[in-house]
Short mmCIF file of C-alpha atoms in Angstrom, two decimals:
data_model
loop_
_atom_site.label_atom_id
_atom_site.label_comp_id
_atom_site.label_asym_id
_atom_site.label_seq_id
_atom_site.Cartn_x
_atom_site.Cartn_y
_atom_site.Cartn_z
CA UNK A 1057 -13.42 48.13 -60.27
CA UNK A 1058 -10.04 48.65 -61.82
CA UNK A 1059 -9.31 47.96 -65.53
CA UNK A 1060 -6.11 46.89 -67.26
CA UNK A 1061 -4.80 45.77 -70.58
CA UNK A 1062 -2.20 43.09 -71.36
CA UNK A 1063 0.00 42.26 -74.31
CA UNK A 1064 2.71 39.92 -75.45
CA UNK A 1065 5.34 42.62 -76.09
CA UNK A 1066 6.77 41.17 -79.27
CA UNK A 1067 9.35 42.58 -81.69
CA UNK A 1068 6.50 43.21 -84.17
CA UNK A 1069 3.91 44.61 -81.72
CA UNK A 1070 3.01 48.24 -80.93
CA UNK A 1071 5.86 49.80 -79.01
CA UNK A 1072 5.45 49.81 -75.19
CA UNK A 1073 6.26 53.56 -75.22
CA UNK A 1074 3.19 54.19 -77.35
CA UNK A 1075 0.86 51.68 -75.76
CA UNK A 1076 1.33 52.78 -72.19
CA UNK A 1077 0.39 56.42 -72.58
CA UNK A 1078 -2.46 55.51 -74.90
CA UNK A 1079 -3.92 53.13 -72.31
CA UNK A 1080 -3.31 55.69 -69.62
CA UNK A 1081 -5.17 58.43 -71.55
CA UNK A 1082 -8.18 56.03 -71.81
CA UNK A 1083 -8.35 55.50 -68.08
CA UNK A 1084 -6.80 52.12 -67.74
CA UNK A 1085 -5.25 51.52 -64.34
CA UNK A 1086 -2.60 48.99 -65.31
CA UNK A 1087 -0.61 47.51 -68.22
CA UNK A 1088 0.59 43.89 -68.08
CA UNK A 1089 3.02 41.86 -70.15
CA UNK A 1090 3.50 38.12 -70.45
CA UNK A 1091 6.84 36.33 -70.29
CA UNK A 1092 8.49 33.38 -72.02
CA UNK A 1093 12.26 33.25 -72.26
CA UNK A 1094 12.12 30.97 -75.26
CA UNK A 1095 10.11 28.06 -76.65
CA UNK A 1096 11.92 24.75 -77.31
CA UNK A 1097 11.33 23.57 -80.88
CA UNK A 1098 10.84 20.00 -79.56
CA UNK A 1099 7.87 20.34 -77.16
CA UNK A 1100 5.48 17.86 -75.65
CA UNK A 1101 3.63 20.20 -73.30
CA UNK A 1102 0.21 21.01 -74.81
CA UNK A 1103 -0.79 24.61 -75.28
CA UNK A 1104 -3.32 25.26 -72.42
CA UNK A 1105 -5.69 27.17 -74.67
CA UNK A 1106 -5.67 24.30 -77.20
CA UNK A 1107 -4.48 24.15 -80.77
CA UNK A 1108 -1.19 25.39 -82.07
CA UNK A 1109 0.99 27.59 -79.92
CA UNK A 1110 0.90 31.16 -81.36
CA UNK A 1111 4.19 32.51 -82.52
CA UNK A 1112 4.16 35.53 -80.14
CA UNK A 1113 5.07 33.07 -77.39
CA UNK A 1114 8.62 32.93 -78.75
CA UNK A 1115 8.81 36.53 -79.92
CA UNK A 1116 8.19 38.09 -76.54
CA UNK A 1117 10.66 40.65 -75.20
CA UNK A 1118 12.13 40.58 -71.70
CA UNK A 1119 9.25 41.80 -69.45
CA UNK A 1120 11.27 44.23 -67.33
CA UNK A 1121 12.84 45.85 -70.39
CA UNK A 1122 9.37 46.26 -71.90
CA UNK A 1123 7.83 47.62 -68.73
CA UNK A 1124 10.65 50.06 -68.19
CA UNK A 1125 9.92 51.52 -71.61
CA UNK A 1126 6.23 51.68 -70.68
CA UNK A 1127 6.92 53.28 -67.27
CA UNK A 1128 9.23 56.00 -68.70
CA UNK A 1129 6.68 56.89 -71.38
CA UNK A 1130 3.80 57.23 -68.90
CA UNK A 1131 2.93 58.98 -65.61
CA UNK A 1132 0.30 57.13 -63.67
CA UNK A 1133 -0.51 53.71 -65.16
CA UNK A 1134 0.73 50.77 -63.16
CA UNK A 1135 3.02 48.30 -64.93
CA UNK A 1136 2.87 44.62 -64.14
CA UNK A 1137 4.05 41.19 -65.12
CA UNK A 1138 1.27 38.86 -66.09
CA UNK A 1139 3.04 36.64 -65.37
CA UNK A 1140 6.78 36.51 -64.68
CA UNK A 1141 8.20 33.02 -64.75
CA UNK A 1142 10.21 33.46 -61.59
CA UNK A 1143 10.90 29.67 -61.56
CA UNK A 1144 13.12 30.26 -64.54
CA UNK A 1145 14.98 33.25 -63.08
CA UNK A 1146 17.70 33.92 -60.56
CA UNK A 1147 16.02 35.55 -57.47
CA UNK A 1148 18.95 37.86 -56.73
CA UNK A 1149 19.00 39.37 -60.17
CA UNK A 1150 15.21 39.46 -60.25
CA UNK A 1151 15.01 41.29 -56.92
CA UNK A 1152 17.33 43.95 -58.37
CA UNK A 1153 15.43 44.22 -61.71
CA UNK A 1154 12.07 44.59 -60.05
CA UNK A 1155 13.25 46.98 -57.40
CA UNK A 1156 14.90 49.09 -60.19
CA UNK A 1157 11.67 49.09 -62.15
CA UNK A 1158 9.67 50.12 -59.11
CA UNK A 1159 12.12 52.97 -58.54
CA UNK A 1160 12.12 54.13 -62.18
CA UNK A 1161 8.28 54.04 -62.26
CA UNK A 1162 7.99 55.84 -58.94
CA UNK A 1163 6.24 52.91 -57.27
CA UNK A 1164 4.01 51.66 -60.08
CA UNK A 1165 5.26 48.11 -60.40
CA UNK A 1166 2.99 44.97 -59.75
CA UNK A 1167 4.85 41.65 -59.53
CA UNK A 1168 2.61 38.99 -61.11
CA UNK A 1169 4.19 35.49 -60.87
CA UNK A 1170 3.26 31.91 -61.72
CA UNK A 1171 4.36 28.34 -61.89
CA UNK A 1172 4.28 28.07 -65.68
CA UNK A 1173 3.06 25.18 -67.95
CA UNK A 1174 5.78 24.48 -70.42
CA UNK A 1175 7.92 21.63 -69.05
CA UNK A 1176 10.49 21.83 -71.76
CA UNK A 1177 10.99 25.54 -71.36
CA UNK A 1178 11.60 25.37 -67.61
CA UNK A 1179 13.76 22.27 -67.95
CA UNK A 1180 16.17 24.27 -70.04
CA UNK A 1181 16.55 26.53 -66.99
CA UNK A 1182 17.19 23.55 -64.71
CA UNK A 1183 13.72 23.71 -63.20
CA UNK A 1184 11.87 20.45 -62.45
CA UNK A 1185 8.16 20.64 -63.26
CA UNK A 1186 7.19 18.56 -60.21
CA UNK A 1187 8.86 20.91 -57.69
CA UNK A 1188 8.24 24.18 -59.43
CA UNK A 1189 5.71 25.49 -56.91
CA UNK A 1190 7.95 24.96 -53.95
CA UNK A 1191 10.73 26.58 -55.92
CA UNK A 1192 8.39 29.57 -56.73
CA UNK A 1193 7.50 30.04 -53.12
CA UNK A 1194 11.15 30.03 -51.97
CA UNK A 1195 12.21 32.34 -54.78
CA UNK A 1196 9.35 34.70 -54.02
CA UNK A 1197 10.23 34.75 -50.31
CA UNK A 1198 13.86 35.37 -51.19
CA UNK A 1199 12.99 38.29 -53.46
CA UNK A 1200 10.92 39.79 -50.68
CA UNK A 1201 13.75 39.38 -48.27
CA UNK A 1202 16.09 41.29 -50.62
CA UNK A 1203 13.47 43.99 -51.16
CA UNK A 1204 12.73 44.59 -47.54
CA UNK A 1205 15.82 43.81 -45.42
CA UNK A 1206 19.43 45.04 -45.20
CA UNK A 1207 21.56 43.04 -45.03
CA UNK A 1208 19.35 40.37 -46.72
CA UNK A 1209 19.56 36.64 -46.42
CA UNK A 1210 17.37 33.66 -47.13
CA UNK A 1211 17.72 30.03 -46.20
CA UNK A 1212 15.38 27.53 -47.86
CA UNK A 1213 15.69 23.97 -49.24
CA UNK A 1214 16.02 25.13 -52.84
CA UNK A 1215 17.14 28.72 -52.49
CA UNK A 1216 19.88 29.67 -50.03
CA UNK A 1217 22.18 32.64 -49.53
CA UNK A 1218 23.85 34.35 -46.69
CA UNK A 1219 23.78 38.07 -45.69
CA UNK A 1220 24.13 40.45 -48.60
CA UNK A 1221 23.68 44.10 -49.54
CA UNK A 1222 21.54 44.76 -52.56
CA UNK A 1223 20.12 48.07 -53.83
CA UNK A 1224 18.00 49.75 -54.89
CA UNK A 1225 15.08 48.97 -52.61
CA UNK A 1226 11.55 49.32 -54.03
CA UNK A 1227 9.71 52.62 -53.61
CA UNK A 1228 6.56 50.82 -52.47
CA UNK A 1229 6.29 49.78 -48.81
CA UNK A 1230 6.58 47.23 -47.58
CA UNK A 1231 7.15 46.05 -51.21
CA UNK A 1232 5.44 45.87 -54.63
CA UNK A 1233 2.33 43.74 -54.53
CA UNK A 1234 2.92 40.08 -55.49
CA UNK A 1235 0.01 38.67 -57.49
CA UNK A 1236 -0.04 34.90 -57.88
CA UNK A 1237 -1.43 33.46 -61.07
CA UNK A 1238 -2.91 29.96 -61.46
CA UNK A 1239 -6.00 27.96 -61.07
CA UNK A 1240 -4.90 24.55 -59.71
CA UNK A 1241 -6.40 22.80 -56.69
CA UNK A 1242 -3.83 24.19 -54.23
CA UNK A 1243 -3.62 27.70 -55.63
CA UNK A 1244 -5.77 29.38 -52.92
CA UNK A 1245 -3.55 27.89 -50.18
CA UNK A 1246 -0.52 29.33 -52.00
CA UNK A 1247 -2.07 32.76 -52.43
CA UNK A 1248 -2.93 32.99 -48.79
CA UNK A 1249 0.57 31.83 -47.77
CA UNK A 1250 2.76 34.18 -49.74
CA UNK A 1251 0.84 36.44 -52.21
CA UNK A 1252 -0.93 39.76 -52.01
CA UNK A 1253 -3.49 38.90 -54.72
CA UNK A 1254 -4.80 36.18 -56.99
CA UNK A 1255 -4.89 36.12 -60.78
CA UNK A 1256 -6.75 33.03 -61.94
CA UNK A 1257 -6.44 32.07 -65.57
CA UNK A 1258 -9.01 29.28 -66.15
CA UNK A 1259 -11.66 27.11 -64.58
CA UNK A 1260 -14.37 28.20 -62.10
CA UNK A 1261 -12.25 30.96 -60.66
CA UNK A 1262 -15.02 33.33 -59.84
CA UNK A 1263 -16.83 30.58 -57.84
CA UNK A 1264 -13.78 30.08 -55.65
CA UNK A 1265 -13.56 33.68 -54.43
CA UNK A 1266 -15.65 33.07 -51.31
CA UNK A 1267 -13.38 30.16 -50.36
CA UNK A 1268 -10.34 32.38 -50.90
CA UNK A 1269 -11.67 35.04 -48.57
CA UNK A 1270 -12.62 32.51 -45.92
CA UNK A 1271 -9.17 31.07 -45.98
CA UNK A 1272 -7.65 34.54 -45.79
CA UNK A 1273 -9.82 35.38 -42.75
CA UNK A 1274 -8.85 32.08 -41.08
CA UNK A 1275 -5.18 33.00 -41.56
CA UNK A 1276 -5.73 36.41 -39.97
CA UNK A 1277 -5.46 38.21 -43.27
CA UNK A 1278 -7.73 40.92 -44.79
CA UNK A 1279 -9.52 40.60 -48.02
CA UNK A 1280 -7.30 39.40 -50.92
CA UNK A 1281 -7.77 41.26 -54.16
CA UNK A 1282 -8.70 39.17 -57.28
CA UNK A 1283 -7.64 40.08 -60.82
CA UNK A 1284 -9.51 38.36 -63.66
CA UNK A 1285 -9.68 38.10 -67.47
CA UNK A 1286 -13.43 38.29 -68.32
CA UNK A 1287 -15.09 38.56 -71.67
CA UNK A 1288 -15.16 42.11 -72.97
CA UNK A 1289 -18.82 42.74 -72.28
CA UNK A 1290 -20.67 44.89 -69.79
CA UNK A 1291 -22.54 41.82 -68.68
CA UNK A 1292 -19.40 39.93 -67.82
CA UNK A 1293 -17.91 42.91 -66.02
CA UNK A 1294 -21.07 43.07 -63.88
CA UNK A 1295 -21.01 39.34 -63.25
CA UNK A 1296 -17.37 39.21 -62.02
CA UNK A 1297 -17.73 42.44 -60.09
CA UNK A 1298 -20.68 41.05 -58.12
CA UNK A 1299 -18.58 37.95 -57.40
CA UNK A 1300 -15.80 39.96 -55.83
CA UNK A 1301 -13.33 40.60 -58.69
CA UNK A 1302 -11.47 43.89 -58.22
CA UNK A 1303 -9.60 44.20 -61.51
CA UNK A 1304 -10.51 43.16 -65.05
CA UNK A 1305 -7.81 42.75 -67.73
CA UNK A 1306 -8.10 42.19 -71.50
CA UNK A 1307 -5.40 41.46 -74.04
CA UNK A 1308 -4.69 43.64 -77.01
CA UNK A 1309 -3.14 41.95 -80.11
CA UNK A 1310 0.57 41.44 -80.36
CA UNK A 1311 0.33 41.67 -84.23
CA UNK A 1312 1.04 45.28 -85.08
CA UNK A 1313 0.35 48.81 -84.01
CA UNK A 1314 -3.03 49.35 -85.75
CA UNK A 1315 -4.60 46.18 -84.42
CA UNK A 1316 -3.54 47.03 -80.90
CA UNK A 1317 -4.86 50.60 -81.04
CA UNK A 1318 -8.12 49.53 -82.53
CA UNK A 1319 -8.68 46.98 -79.79
CA UNK A 1320 -7.61 49.49 -77.13
CA UNK A 1321 -10.12 51.99 -78.41
CA UNK A 1322 -12.91 49.34 -78.23
CA UNK A 1323 -11.92 48.51 -74.65
CA UNK A 1324 -11.78 52.15 -73.76
CA UNK A 1325 -15.36 52.63 -74.84
CA UNK A 1326 -16.34 49.57 -72.79
CA UNK A 1327 -14.90 50.89 -69.51
CA UNK A 1328 -15.81 54.52 -70.04
CA UNK A 1329 -19.20 54.30 -68.27
CA UNK A 1330 -17.58 52.71 -65.22
CA UNK A 1331 -14.94 55.43 -65.06
CA UNK A 1332 -17.52 58.22 -65.42
CA UNK A 1333 -19.64 56.63 -62.63
CA UNK A 1334 -16.68 56.46 -60.37
CA UNK A 1335 -15.59 60.04 -61.06
#
């Protein structure tokens, strides 16, 4: 089992250059950041967790800037987006940003992506909610093409560009792992088609792992890793591990340094027996 921590890297949160080495010292394998470019003041999309949308959603820094700070301040911990809203981003720029981060981190980048939930936010980027999943697939395929080929080109219905040169290329081969977030009815099909892992965020995700692995086998693929956000208890770690989860992640607060470090210490004590057992 691998263990990670996640945060909304706000302007009032603990610095990423302090959080990354602190998490690394406690044995965490990965550090993840969320992304929202902005939150429209006039919004009809309900907050998926219910209630009022927390303010850290519109105080979040750019994920690749935040993760670069984390990578430079650390040595071994992986740095990932959980998730990057690629549907709101230009794939050519994003391919360069992610490859640059993978290079600067010496191959420690994990590319978590998803379709998003905030209709108004993505509409400001020109993205239609109804076609966002097709757009996500094409943008992901385009990014992979830029990462792995030279010259690079991609020709889809929604993303199209001719041969180009783009550097740097990622350190990881064939490319950084692409982890697809989401829990909708078609998510497993999408994971098998163009992702290297699954990061469910709600619903009976654990119960769907056998179906995911059957679909992967039918497609001629090996076992697909699953990353999950369980409760922070030994019982829940054991439950999801027995179901086939390979990485557990927990959030630390975005409100201030002391809150984040206190939560990180609690989580460090939780995972310590598993790290000692694996040593």
